[in-house]
C-alpha positions in Angstrom: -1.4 4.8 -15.1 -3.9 7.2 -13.9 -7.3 6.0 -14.7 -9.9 8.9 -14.7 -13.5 8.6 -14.7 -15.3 10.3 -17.6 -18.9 11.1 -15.3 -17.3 12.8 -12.2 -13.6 13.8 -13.6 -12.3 12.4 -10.9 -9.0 10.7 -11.6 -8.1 7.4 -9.5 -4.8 6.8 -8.2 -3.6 10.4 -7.8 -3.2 10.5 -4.1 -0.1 11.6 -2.8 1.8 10.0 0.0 2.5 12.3 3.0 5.9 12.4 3.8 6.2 11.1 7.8 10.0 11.8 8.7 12.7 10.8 6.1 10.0 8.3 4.2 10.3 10.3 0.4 12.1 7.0 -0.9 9.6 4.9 1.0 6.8 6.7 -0.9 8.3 6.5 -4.5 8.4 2.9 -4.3 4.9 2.8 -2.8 3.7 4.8 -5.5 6.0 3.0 -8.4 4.2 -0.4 -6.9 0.7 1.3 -7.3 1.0 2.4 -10.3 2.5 -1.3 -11.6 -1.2 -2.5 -12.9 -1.4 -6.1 -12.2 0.2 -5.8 -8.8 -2.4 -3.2 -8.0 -5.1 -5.5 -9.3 -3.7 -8.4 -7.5 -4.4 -6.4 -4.6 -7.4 -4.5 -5.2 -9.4 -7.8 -5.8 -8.6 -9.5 -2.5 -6.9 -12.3 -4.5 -3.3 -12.2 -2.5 -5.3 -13.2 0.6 -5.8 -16.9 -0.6 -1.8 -16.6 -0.8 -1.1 -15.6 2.4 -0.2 -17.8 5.4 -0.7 -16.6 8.3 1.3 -19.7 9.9 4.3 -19.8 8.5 6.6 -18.3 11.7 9.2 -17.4 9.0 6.6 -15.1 7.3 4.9 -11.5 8.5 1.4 -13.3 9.2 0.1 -11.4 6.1 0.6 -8.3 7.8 2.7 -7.0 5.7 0.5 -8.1 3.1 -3.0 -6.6 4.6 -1.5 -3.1 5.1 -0.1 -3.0 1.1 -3.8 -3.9 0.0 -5.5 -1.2 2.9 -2.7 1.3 1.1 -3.2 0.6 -2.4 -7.0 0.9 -1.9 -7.1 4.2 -0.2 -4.2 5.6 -3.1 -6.6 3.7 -6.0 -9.9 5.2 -4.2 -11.5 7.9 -5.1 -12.2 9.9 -1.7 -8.9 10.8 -0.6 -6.0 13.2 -2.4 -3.3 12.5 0.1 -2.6 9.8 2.6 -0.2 9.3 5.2 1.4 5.4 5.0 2.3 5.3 8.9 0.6 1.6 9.5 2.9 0.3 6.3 6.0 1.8 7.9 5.1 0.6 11.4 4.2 -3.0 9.9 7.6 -3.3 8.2 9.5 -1.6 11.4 7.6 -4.7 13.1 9.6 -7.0 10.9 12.6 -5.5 10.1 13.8 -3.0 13.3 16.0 -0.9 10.8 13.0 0.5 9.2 11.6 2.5 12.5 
């Protein structure tokens, strides 16, 4: 949900995703995840990174992890209307080759 703020008018969470190649799926997920409040709190407060282990060699070493929460807060922050997700995609290409 769209959160506005009654003193500047300025709503939160309506930044758009920029489309970087054939990524349109890519972004309505990104933005169905955002918009899913506790997940979006959950990362928004920091809290996923006492969850994180940065060890396990099975694991993305919280990278995957880091770039959701540095996405989420510049979709949920107030300075930008659009953003381009190109880190996100690159961190999952990291991981998963298909996704290049």
């Amino acid at each position: 949900a769209v959160v506005s703020t009654q003193s500047t008018g300025i709503q939160l969470g309506a930044c758009g995703l920029k489309n970087i190649g054939n990524t349109c799926f890519m972004n309505a997920v990104l933005q169905c995840l955002s918009a899913t409040a506790p997940l979006t709190r959950y990362f928004l407060s920091g809290a996923y990174k006492e969850e994180v282990n940065p060890a396990n060699p099975l694991g993305t070493q919280g990278l995957v992890a880091k770039e959701y929460a540095f996405l989420v807060e510049c979709m949920w922050g107030n300075e930008i209307r659009h953003f381009s997700p190109k880190d996100w995609k690159i961190a999952i290409g990291r991981f998963r080759p298909q996704f290049l």
